[in-house]
Amino acid sequence: MSDADIDAESADDDAVLETRLQLVEEENRRLREEYARSKRVSYRRSAAAFGALGVLAGLLGVAFADARTVLFALAGTGVFAGVLTYYLTPEHVVPVTVGERAFSALAENEADIARELGLTDHRYYVPVEHPDAGARLFVPQHATARRPDDDALATVFVATDDDRERGVSLHASGDRLFEEYERARTTSADGDPERLGESLVDALANQFELVESGDVEQVGDGRLAVALSGVEFGPGETFDHPVASFLAVGVARDCGEAVALRVTDGGERADERVVLDWPAFEADEATGGRRE
């Protein structure tokens, strides 16, 4: 076979590969558009159903005077829900993989910074009184760390006179999620860690759809353990993972205590297990920074 034949065959192979790549890209684009369209259709059908129920309730209210007040109230609720659902229909659907890849790059950068600074692998979620945050992630320099005050935690690099208060303080990825959770929840945990844990897990599964399922496994004196399955955005042990961060921030802000976070293997029952201990700094100081 001559060099010209080899070059021609190579060119043909490149052309075939390029054609296949274009076909794959076109198919991916078509699938994304179809998925987005199906979501819009689903929302709009729900809006139409709400509207129809509202109109039906209104007609029945005209016909039945005895139940008019209730039926008119249902009519107004149905029409309002239909209009709201229609106008809140998402025009664009972002695949989970896009968010996961964007988050993983940020998490890797933060983990690299902590490693380059020689910080420990301890993660503390500390409630603070700041206008832009309800809790901060503190990564200490020493295993037997002490809690810095709120002013020190307002800066990224915490460098106080006490060596055990030094480290980095970051915005917790779960802090803004917790704010959304607080806007949506209708009942308080009233200081009950088990009720709080169940409420947080329910929000992760049903409100934010960041996990498939979760169970509160252990509730003890200053400890909450949650088993999770189907966690989005990569492994839960990733630096400041939004799922683990949300749980830690939730406990920290609700209980008003600094929380130490660990993520372990979930065993046979779950994919991962998030363990939260508080008050964090006092417990670690008593054990010399060791975690059980």
Tab-separated table of C-alpha atoms in Angstrom, residues 55-73 75:
chain	number	residue	atom	x	y	z
A	55	VAL	CA	-63.344	27.009	37.146
A	56	LEU	CA	-65.319	23.899	38.099
A	57	ALA	CA	-65.387	24.953	41.753
A	58	GLY	CA	-66.588	28.415	40.680
A	59	LEU	CA	-69.434	26.964	38.605
A	60	LEU	CA	-70.458	24.694	41.452
A	61	GLY	CA	-70.397	27.717	43.764
A	62	VAL	CA	-72.910	29.456	41.539
A	63	ALA	CA	-75.148	26.387	41.504
A	64	PHE	CA	-74.976	25.486	45.213
A	65	ALA	CA	-75.611	28.467	47.430
A	66	ASP	CA	-75.137	26.562	50.699
A	67	ALA	CA	-71.499	25.738	49.912
A	68	ARG	CA	-70.774	28.890	47.931
A	69	THR	CA	-68.175	30.327	50.312
A	70	VAL	CA	-66.059	27.173	50.360
A	71	LEU	CA	-66.400	26.552	46.630
A	72	PHE	CA	-65.474	30.125	45.722
A	73	ALA	CA	-62.425	29.857	47.978
A	75	ALA	CA	-62.028	28.332	42.843
